[in-house]
Amino acid sequence: MKLAGLKSVDGAHEESIWAAAWAPAADHRPTAVLLTGALDETVRAWRPDDLSSAGPPARGHALGVVSLAAHPAGALAAAVSLDSFVRVFDVDSGASVATLEAPPSEVWGVQFHPKGNALAAAGGGSGSVKVWDTEKWQPITSLAVPRPEGARPDKTGSGKFVLSVAWSPDGNLLACGSMDGTIAVYDTNRMKFLHHLEGHHMPVRSMVFSPVDPHVLFTACDDSHIHIYDAKEKTLIGAMSGHASWVLSIDVSPDGLAVATGSSDRTVRLWDINMRTSVQTMSNHSDQVWAVAFRPPGGTGVRAGRLASASDDKSISLYDYS
């Protein structure tokens, strides 16, 4: 796989862009659209080939947007803000559908269940993962994140601070990453904590499961490393390094053969999973890269893969790959 720069938009938002996600093609929309969220309190939608505007901005948050997730059906998305609310909105119109609160703390990373029937959010200082149903948008559960035996305190104090969350593609596992570097794994059928995955010792800001192996989890950490875990068997399969600073974001290609990462070293890297090495470095951005996202498969007229990245420099970049 190789990336080729396709299009960049400078000044895509008025403030730093901290989040990006693709809303898949839907019955009423034949192609996926790229969503970006920024500290200017808006979410914007972009067409997948030329990054032209795909609709009005979604507004409603009182502080900056730090995380985004799209519903697998493509019509809805969820945005997380520093105002401590999760706002669910219509992708095409930007209209608000629901506003979710996760007391007593803010939320950070967010992701929909692969079947679309639940939404999970990393609960920040609450030391938990919050889960809502997507029919009535009511809370289902709050999963406490236990501390490993003998663990060092988080920098935030004695409790856990949860930053990132990911569902396995079969929906049977849920993982979350914390400020202290530990990763908690849950059995979602029983909503029960299984175990911790260890190896990182700094904040785990982003994570994603392989689309082809429901047990394989990729994690991005401030220690500048990417780890590959068997989340069910509690084993570290491999580690990759190459970034010069914090790894802020990670996503895996739809075929499961490559991962992309964004870093505070201002680069996007493409990694070959089989070789477990970096095969390409893109330097489109002039500031740290908070989000990378592969376009999901599906839609009409799709001829090539797409990867998007978003940065503190207020720009978004689009790459194709083959």
Short mmCIF file of C-alpha atoms in Angstrom, two decimals, residues 86 88 98-104 107 117-121 128-143 167 191:
data_model
loop_
_atom_site.label_atom_id
_atom_site.label_comp_id
_atom_site.label_asym_id
_atom_site.label_seq_id
_atom_site.Cartn_x
_atom_site.Cartn_y
_atom_site.Cartn_z
CA VAL A 86 -22.23 14.21 23.55
CA VAL A 88 -25.92 13.28 18.23
CA ALA A 98 -30.09 14.00 20.94
CA THR A 99 -27.87 15.51 23.62
CA LEU A 100 -26.28 13.10 26.09
CA GLU A 101 -24.71 13.94 29.42
CA ALA A 102 -22.24 11.75 31.28
CA PRO A 103 -22.11 12.99 34.89
CA PRO A 104 -20.09 13.53 36.94
CA VAL A 107 -16.20 12.41 27.99
CA ASN A 117 -27.44 -0.22 18.61
CA ALA A 118 -25.18 1.35 21.26
CA LEU A 119 -22.78 4.25 21.71
CA ALA A 120 -19.77 4.04 24.05
CA ALA A 121 -17.76 6.98 25.37
CA SER A 128 -15.54 4.65 33.47
CA VAL A 129 -16.93 3.90 30.03
CA LYS A 130 -20.47 5.19 29.46
CA VAL A 131 -22.82 3.25 27.15
CA TRP A 132 -26.14 4.49 25.71
CA ASP A 133 -28.73 2.79 23.51
CA THR A 134 -29.30 4.45 20.14
CA GLU A 135 -33.06 4.03 19.96
CA LYS A 136 -34.13 6.25 22.83
CA TRP A 137 -30.63 7.51 23.74
CA GLN A 138 -30.95 6.29 27.31
CA PRO A 139 -28.00 5.11 29.46
CA ILE A 140 -27.42 1.35 29.36
CA THR A 141 -24.54 1.07 31.79
CA SER A 142 -21.44 2.70 33.20
CA LEU A 143 -18.46 0.33 33.20
CA TRP A 167 -15.53 -1.93 19.93
CA MET A 191 -20.88 -6.22 30.46
#
